[in-house]
Tab-separated table of C-alpha atoms in Angstrom:
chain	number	residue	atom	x	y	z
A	1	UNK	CA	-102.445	-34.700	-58.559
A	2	UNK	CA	-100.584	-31.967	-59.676
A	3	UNK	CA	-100.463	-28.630	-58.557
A	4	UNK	CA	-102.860	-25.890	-60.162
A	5	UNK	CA	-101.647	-22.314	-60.790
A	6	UNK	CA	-102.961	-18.850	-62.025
A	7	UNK	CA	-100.543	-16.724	-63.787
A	8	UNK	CA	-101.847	-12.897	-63.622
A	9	UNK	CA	-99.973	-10.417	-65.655
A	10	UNK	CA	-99.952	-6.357	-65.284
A	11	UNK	CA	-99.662	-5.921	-68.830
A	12	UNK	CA	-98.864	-2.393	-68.889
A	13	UNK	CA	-95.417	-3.293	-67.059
A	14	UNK	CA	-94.200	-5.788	-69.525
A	15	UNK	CA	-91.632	-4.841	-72.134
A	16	UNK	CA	-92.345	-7.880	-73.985
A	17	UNK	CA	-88.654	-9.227	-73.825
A	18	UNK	CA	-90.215	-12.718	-73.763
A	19	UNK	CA	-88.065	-14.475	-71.447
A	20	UNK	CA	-91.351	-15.784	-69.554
A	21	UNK	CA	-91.823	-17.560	-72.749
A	22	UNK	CA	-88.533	-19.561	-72.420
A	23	UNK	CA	-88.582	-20.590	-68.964
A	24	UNK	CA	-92.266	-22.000	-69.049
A	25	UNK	CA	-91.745	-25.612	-68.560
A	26	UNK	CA	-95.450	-26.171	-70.044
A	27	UNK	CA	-94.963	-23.748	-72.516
A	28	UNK	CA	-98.205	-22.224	-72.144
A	29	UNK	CA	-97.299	-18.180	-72.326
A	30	UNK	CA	-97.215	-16.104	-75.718
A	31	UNK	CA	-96.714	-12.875	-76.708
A	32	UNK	CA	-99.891	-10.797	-77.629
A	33	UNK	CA	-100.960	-9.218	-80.775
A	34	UNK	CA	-102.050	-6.632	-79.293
A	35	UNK	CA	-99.522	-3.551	-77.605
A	36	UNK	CA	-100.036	-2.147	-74.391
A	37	UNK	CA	-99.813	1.293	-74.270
A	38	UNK	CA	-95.998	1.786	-74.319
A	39	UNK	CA	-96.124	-0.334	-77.793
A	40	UNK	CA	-95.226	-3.576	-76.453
A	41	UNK	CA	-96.430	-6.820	-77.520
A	42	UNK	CA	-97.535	-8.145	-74.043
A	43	UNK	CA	-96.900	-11.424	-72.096
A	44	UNK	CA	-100.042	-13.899	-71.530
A	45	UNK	CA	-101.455	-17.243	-70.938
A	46	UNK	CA	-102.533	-18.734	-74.881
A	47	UNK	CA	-106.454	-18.934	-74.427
A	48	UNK	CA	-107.680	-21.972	-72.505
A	49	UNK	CA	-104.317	-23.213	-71.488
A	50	UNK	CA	-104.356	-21.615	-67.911
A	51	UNK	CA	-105.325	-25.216	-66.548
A	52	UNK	CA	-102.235	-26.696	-67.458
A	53	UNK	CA	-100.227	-24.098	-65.004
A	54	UNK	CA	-98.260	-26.010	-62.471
A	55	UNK	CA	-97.497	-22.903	-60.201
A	56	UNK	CA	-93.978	-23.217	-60.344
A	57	UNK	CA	-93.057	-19.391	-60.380
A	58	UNK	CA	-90.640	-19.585	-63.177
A	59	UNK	CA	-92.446	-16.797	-64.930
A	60	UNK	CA	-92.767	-14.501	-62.298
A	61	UNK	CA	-88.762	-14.766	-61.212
A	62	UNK	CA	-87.697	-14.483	-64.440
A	63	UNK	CA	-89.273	-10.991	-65.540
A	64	UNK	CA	-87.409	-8.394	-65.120
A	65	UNK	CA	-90.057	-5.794	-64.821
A	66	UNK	CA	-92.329	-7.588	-62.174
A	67	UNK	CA	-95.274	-8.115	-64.470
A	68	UNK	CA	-96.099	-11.422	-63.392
A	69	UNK	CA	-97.773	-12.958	-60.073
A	70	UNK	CA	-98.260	-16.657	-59.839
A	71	UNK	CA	-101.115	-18.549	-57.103
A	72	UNK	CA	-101.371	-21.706	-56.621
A	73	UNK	CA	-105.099	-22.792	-56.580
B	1	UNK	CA	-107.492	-20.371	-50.341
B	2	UNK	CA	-104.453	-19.367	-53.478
B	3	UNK	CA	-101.605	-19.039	-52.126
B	4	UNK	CA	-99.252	-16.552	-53.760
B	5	UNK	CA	-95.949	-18.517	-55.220
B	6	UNK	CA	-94.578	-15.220	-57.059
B	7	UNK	CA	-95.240	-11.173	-57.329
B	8	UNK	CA	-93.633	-8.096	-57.353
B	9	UNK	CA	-91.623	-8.019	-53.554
B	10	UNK	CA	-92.869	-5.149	-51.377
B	11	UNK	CA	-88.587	-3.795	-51.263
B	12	UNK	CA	-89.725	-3.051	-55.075
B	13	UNK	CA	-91.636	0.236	-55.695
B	14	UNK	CA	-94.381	0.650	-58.602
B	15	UNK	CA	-92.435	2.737	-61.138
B	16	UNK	CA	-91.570	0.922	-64.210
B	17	UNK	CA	-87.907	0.152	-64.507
B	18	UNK	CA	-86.259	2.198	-67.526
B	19	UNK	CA	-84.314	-0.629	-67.970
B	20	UNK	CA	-84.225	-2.334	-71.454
B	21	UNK	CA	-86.179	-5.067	-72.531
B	22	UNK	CA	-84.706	-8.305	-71.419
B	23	UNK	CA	-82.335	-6.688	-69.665
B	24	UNK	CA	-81.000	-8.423	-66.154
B	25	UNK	CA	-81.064	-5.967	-63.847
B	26	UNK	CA	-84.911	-6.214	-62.715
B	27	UNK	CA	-84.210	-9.322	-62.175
B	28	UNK	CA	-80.814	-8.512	-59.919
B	29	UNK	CA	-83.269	-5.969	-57.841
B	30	UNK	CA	-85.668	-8.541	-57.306
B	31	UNK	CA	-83.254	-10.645	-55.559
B	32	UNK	CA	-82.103	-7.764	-53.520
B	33	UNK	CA	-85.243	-6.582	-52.028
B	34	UNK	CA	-86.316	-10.173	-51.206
B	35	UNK	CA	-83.172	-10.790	-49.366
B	36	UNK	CA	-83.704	-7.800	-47.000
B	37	UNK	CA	-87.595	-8.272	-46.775
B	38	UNK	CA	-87.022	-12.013	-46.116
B	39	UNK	CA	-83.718	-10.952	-43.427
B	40	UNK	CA	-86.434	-8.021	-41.935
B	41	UNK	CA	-84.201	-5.867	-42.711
B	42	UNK	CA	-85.737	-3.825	-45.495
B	43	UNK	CA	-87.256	-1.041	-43.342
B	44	UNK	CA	-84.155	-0.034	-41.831
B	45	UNK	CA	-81.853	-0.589	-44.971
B	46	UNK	CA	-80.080	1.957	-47.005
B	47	UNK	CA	-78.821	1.472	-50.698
B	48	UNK	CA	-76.331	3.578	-52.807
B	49	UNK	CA	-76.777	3.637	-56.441
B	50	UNK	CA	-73.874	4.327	-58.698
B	51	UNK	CA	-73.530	5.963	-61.936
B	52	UNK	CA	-74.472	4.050	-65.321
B	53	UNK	CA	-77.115	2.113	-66.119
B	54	UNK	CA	-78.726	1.481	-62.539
B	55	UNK	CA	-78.192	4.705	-61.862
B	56	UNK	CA	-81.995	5.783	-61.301
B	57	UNK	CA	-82.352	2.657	-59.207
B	58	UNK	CA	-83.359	5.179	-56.142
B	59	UNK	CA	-86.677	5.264	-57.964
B	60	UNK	CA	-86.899	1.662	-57.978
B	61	UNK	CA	-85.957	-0.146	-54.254
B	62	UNK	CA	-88.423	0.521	-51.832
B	63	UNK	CA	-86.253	1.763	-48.825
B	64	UNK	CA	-83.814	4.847	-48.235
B	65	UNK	CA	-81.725	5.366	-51.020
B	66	UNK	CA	-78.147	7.861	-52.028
B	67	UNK	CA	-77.253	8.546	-55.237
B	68	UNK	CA	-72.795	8.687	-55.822
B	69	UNK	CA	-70.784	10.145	-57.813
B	70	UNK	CA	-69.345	8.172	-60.564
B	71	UNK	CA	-67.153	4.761	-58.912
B	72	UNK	CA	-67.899	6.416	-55.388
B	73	UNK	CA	-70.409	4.597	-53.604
B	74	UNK	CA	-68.048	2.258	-51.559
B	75	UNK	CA	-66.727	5.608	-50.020
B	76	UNK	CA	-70.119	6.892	-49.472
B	77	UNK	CA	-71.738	3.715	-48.086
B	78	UNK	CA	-68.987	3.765	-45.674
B	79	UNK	CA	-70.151	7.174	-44.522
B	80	UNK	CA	-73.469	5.951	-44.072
B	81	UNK	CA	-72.966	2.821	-42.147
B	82	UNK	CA	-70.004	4.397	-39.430
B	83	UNK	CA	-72.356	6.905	-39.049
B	84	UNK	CA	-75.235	4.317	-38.639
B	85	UNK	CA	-73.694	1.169	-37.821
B	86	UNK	CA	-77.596	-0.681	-37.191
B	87	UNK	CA	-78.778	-0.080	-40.383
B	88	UNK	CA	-77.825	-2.415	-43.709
B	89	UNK	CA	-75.871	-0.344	-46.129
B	90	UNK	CA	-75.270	-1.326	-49.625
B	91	UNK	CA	-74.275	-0.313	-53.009
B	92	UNK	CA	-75.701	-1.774	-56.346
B	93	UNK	CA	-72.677	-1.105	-58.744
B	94	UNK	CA	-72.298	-1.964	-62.507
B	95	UNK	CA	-69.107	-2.915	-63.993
B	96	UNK	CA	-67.952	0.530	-65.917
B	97	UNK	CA	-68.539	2.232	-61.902
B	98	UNK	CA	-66.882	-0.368	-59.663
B	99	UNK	CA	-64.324	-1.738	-62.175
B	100	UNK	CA	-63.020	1.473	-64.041
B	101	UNK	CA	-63.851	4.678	-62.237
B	102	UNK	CA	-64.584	3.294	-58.876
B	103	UNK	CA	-61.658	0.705	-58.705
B	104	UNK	CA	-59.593	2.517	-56.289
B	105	UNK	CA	-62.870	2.793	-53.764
B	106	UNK	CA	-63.526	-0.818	-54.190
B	107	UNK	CA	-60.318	-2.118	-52.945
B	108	UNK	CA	-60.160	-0.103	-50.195
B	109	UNK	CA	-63.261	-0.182	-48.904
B	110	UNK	CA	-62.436	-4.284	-49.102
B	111	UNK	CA	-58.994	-3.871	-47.934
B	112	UNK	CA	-60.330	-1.666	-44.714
B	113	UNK	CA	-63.282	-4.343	-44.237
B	114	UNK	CA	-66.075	-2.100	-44.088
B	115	UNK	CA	-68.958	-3.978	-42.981
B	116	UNK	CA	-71.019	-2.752	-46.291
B	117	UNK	CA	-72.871	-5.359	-48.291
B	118	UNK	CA	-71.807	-3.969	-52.694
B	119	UNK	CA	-74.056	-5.681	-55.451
B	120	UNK	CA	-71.530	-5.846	-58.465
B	121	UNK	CA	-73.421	-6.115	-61.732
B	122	UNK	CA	-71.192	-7.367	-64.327
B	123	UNK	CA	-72.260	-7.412	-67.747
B	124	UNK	CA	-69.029	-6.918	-69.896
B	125	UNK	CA	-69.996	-3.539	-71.259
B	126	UNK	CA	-70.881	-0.120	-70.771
B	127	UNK	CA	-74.433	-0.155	-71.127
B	128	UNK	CA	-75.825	3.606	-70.187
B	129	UNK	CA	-73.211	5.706	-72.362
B	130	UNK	CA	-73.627	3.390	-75.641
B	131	UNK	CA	-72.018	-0.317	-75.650
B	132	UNK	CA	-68.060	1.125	-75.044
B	133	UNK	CA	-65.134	-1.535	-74.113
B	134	UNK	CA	-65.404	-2.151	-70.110
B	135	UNK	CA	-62.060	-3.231	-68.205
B	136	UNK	CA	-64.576	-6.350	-67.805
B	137	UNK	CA	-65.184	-6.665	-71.749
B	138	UNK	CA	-64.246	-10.211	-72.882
B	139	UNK	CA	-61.270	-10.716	-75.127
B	140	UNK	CA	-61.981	-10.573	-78.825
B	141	UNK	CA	-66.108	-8.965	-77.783
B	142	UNK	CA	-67.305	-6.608	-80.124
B	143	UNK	CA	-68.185	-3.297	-78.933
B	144	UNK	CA	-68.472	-0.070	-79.910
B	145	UNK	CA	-64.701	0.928	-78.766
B	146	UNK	CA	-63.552	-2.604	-80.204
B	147	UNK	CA	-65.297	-2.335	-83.356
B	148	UNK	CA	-62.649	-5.654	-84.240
B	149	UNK	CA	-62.770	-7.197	-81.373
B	150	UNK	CA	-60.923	-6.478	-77.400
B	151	UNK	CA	-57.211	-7.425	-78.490
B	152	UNK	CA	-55.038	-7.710	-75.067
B	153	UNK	CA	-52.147	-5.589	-76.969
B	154	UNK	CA	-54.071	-2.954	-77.850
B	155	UNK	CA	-57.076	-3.056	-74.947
B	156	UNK	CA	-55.320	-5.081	-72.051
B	157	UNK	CA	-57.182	-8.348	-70.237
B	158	UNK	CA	-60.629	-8.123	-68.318
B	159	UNK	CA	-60.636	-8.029	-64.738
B	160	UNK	CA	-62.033	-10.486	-62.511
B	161	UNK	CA	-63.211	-8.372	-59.754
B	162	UNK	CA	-64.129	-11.372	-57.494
B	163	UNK	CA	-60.555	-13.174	-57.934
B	164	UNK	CA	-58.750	-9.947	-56.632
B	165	UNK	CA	-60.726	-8.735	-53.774
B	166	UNK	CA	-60.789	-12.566	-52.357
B	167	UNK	CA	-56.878	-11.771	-52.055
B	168	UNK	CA	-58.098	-8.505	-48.939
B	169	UNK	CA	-58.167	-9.904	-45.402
B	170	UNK	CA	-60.988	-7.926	-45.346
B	171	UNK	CA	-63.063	-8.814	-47.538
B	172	UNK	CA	-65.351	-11.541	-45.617
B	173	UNK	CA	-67.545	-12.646	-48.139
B	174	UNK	CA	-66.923	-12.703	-51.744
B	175	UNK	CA	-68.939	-14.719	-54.095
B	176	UNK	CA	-69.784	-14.837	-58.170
B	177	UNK	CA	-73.462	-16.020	-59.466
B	178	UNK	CA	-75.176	-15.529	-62.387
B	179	UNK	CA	-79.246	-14.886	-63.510
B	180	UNK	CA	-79.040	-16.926	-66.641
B	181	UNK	CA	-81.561	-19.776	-65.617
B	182	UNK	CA	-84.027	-20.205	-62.818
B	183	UNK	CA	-81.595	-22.437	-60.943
B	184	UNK	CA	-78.837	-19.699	-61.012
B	185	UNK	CA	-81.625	-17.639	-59.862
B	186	UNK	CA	-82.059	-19.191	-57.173
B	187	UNK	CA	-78.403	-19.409	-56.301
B	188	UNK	CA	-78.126	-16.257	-56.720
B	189	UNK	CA	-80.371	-15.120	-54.251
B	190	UNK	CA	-79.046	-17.631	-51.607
B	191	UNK	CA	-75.625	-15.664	-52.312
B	192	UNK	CA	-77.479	-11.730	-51.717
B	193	UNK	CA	-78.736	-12.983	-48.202
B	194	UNK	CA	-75.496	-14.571	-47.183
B	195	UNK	CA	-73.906	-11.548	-48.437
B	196	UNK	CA	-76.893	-9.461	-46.198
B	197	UNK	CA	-76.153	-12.206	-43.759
B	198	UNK	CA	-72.262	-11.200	-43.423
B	199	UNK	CA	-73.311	-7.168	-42.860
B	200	UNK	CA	-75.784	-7.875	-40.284
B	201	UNK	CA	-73.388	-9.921	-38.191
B	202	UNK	CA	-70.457	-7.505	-38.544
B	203	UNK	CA	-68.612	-9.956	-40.120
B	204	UNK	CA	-66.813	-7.306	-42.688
B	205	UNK	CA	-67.220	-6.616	-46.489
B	206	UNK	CA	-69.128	-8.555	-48.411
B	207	UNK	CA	-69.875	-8.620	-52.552
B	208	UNK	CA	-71.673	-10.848	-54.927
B	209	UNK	CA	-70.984	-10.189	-58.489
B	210	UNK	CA	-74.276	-10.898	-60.619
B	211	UNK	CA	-73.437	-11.744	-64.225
B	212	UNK	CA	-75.777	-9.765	-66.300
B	213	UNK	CA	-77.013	-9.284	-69.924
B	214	UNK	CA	-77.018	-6.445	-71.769
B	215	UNK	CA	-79.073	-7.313	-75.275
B	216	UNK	CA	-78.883	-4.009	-76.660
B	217	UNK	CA	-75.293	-3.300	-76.345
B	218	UNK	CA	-74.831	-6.650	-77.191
B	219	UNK	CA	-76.649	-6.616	-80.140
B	220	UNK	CA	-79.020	-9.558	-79.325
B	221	UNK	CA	-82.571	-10.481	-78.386
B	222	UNK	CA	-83.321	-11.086	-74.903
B	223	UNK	CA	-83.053	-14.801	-74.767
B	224	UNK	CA	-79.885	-14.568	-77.307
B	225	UNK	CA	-78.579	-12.455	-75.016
B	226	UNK	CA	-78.989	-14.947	-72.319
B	227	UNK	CA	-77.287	-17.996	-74.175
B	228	UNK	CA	-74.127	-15.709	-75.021
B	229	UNK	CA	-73.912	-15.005	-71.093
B	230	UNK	CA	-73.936	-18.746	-70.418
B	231	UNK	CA	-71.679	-19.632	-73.145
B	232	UNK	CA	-69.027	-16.919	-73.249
B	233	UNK	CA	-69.156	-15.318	-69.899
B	234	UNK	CA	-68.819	-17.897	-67.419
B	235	UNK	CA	-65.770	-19.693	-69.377
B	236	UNK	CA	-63.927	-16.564	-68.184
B	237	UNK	CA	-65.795	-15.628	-64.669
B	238	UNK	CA	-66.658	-19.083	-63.100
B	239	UNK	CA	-69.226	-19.059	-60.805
B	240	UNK	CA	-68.414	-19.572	-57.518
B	241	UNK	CA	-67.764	-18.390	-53.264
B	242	UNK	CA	-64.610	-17.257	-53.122
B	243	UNK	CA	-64.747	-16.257	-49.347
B	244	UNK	CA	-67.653	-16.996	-46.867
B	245	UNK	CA	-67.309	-16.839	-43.238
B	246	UNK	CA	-69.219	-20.209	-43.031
B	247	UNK	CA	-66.432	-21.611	-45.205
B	248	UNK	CA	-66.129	-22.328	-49.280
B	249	UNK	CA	-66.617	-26.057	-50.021
């Protein structure tokens, strides 16, 4: 079975560059609609799609602001 | 139980960068504060930032930090470290610093084999003053000094920093990488700690140059920006270990 992961994001860091967005291999982050308080559109997990996280980290080692922390479950 | 794969290391403080969007260098710090948390090294480390872009990145690593003067931080982290040989000295250096300004404390500090650790962040421009022509600009790049295009008549050839200082009998460890992908990433940390590595057993100098992106100089989005790095840089600054004292395959 594969492995499980929970991608938590501190929105308020995120610039929204989107370079999470690229390295996803599941392709399961998107930008937001909304802006954080600096005006960014904001990083996150596209509703319901957190179960198909594998926990491999790509996210997290890619940002450059340290928005991103990744478990595995 | 979770167990933690990723998050911000503890050699990172909680200010937010005031880096660009998309831009490189948070990734580059990353690296460097895992390498000294992961050697144990991070409590007893000292960094000097340069002038340029990174050059608030005292706010930013989570141990003792200097700031230089302009190009200087080779000469000042080799203050620091004869003065306190235990700790792990190093210098986080963009390209307009170490390559322009700062060349003439670069070689020397390599050619004298000061055992100082230098993070060389190379990313073709000068980012901080505006997107001007940096001796590491590629021929024919756009920038704001080469509104045509670098021509080598008018704007000389780029330096390849790594290439030289791999000539110095003192320079111990020399080694290009780049953060375009997760696997250079990766390789790019394993390069930081062997560079770490090299310091903590008084081997003698040791560099890594990081390839970088700069999107807003550059004129692209982030992952643009990326793909140009990967496709224009690397032609002309292979990746690769120039000097190691476990040997170059």
């Amino acid at each position: 079975m594969a492995a499980r992961g929970n991608v938590i994001f501190d929105n308020e860091r995120c610039k929204g560059c989107e370079l999470c967005t690229t390295v996803c291999p599941v392709g399961i982050i998107e930008m937001s609609s909304r802006l954080n308080s600096r005006g960014y559109h904001f990083s996150q997990v596209k509703e319901g799609m957190m179960e198909k996280c594998i926990a491999c980290g790509f996210c997290g080692m890619t940002c450059p602001d340290f928005v991103i922390k990744v478990e595995r479950l | 139980m979770a167990k933690v794969i990723y998050e911000k290391p503890k050699g990172i403080t909680d200010a937010i960068t005031h880096y660009c969007p998309g831009c490189t260098h948070g990734i580059i710090h990353g690296l460097v504060a895992e390498s000294l948390e992961e050697l144990g090294v991070l409590g007893e480390s000292i960094g000097v930032a340069p002038v340029g872009c990174a050059v608030l990145a005292y706010n930013y690593f989570n141990c003792d930090m200097q700031e230089a003067a302009h190009g200087r931080a080779p000469a000042v982290a080799t203050g620091i470290k004869r003065v306190l040989p235990d700790r792990t000295v190093f210098t986080y250096q963009g390209d307009g610093d170490l390559a322009a300004i700062g060349t003439a404390e670069i070689v020397h500090a390599a050619a004298r084999g000061e055992n100082i650790t230098v993070i060389f962040v190379n990313n073709a421009i000068y980012g901080m003053t505006g997107g001007q022509m940096a001796p590491t600009t590629l021929l024919g790049q756009v920038t704001t000094t080469t509104p045509y295009g670098r021509k080598p008549e008018a704007n000389g050839f780029p330096i390849r920093i790594c290439e030289m200082l791999s000539t110095l009998e003192g320079a111990a460890y020399v080694a290009r990488v780049s953060v375009h992908d997760i696997n250079n990433i990766r390789k790019a940390k394993k390069a930081i700690k062997e560079a770490f590595q090299t310091q903590i057993d008084r081997k003698g100098f040791s560099i890594v140059e990081v390839l970088s992106t700069c999107p807003t100089n550059w004129g692209l989005t982030p992952a643009e920006a990326i793909k140009w790095l990967k496709n224009n840089m690397i032609p002309h600054y292979p990746l690769a270990t120039f000097k190691s004292p476990w040997g170059v395959k």
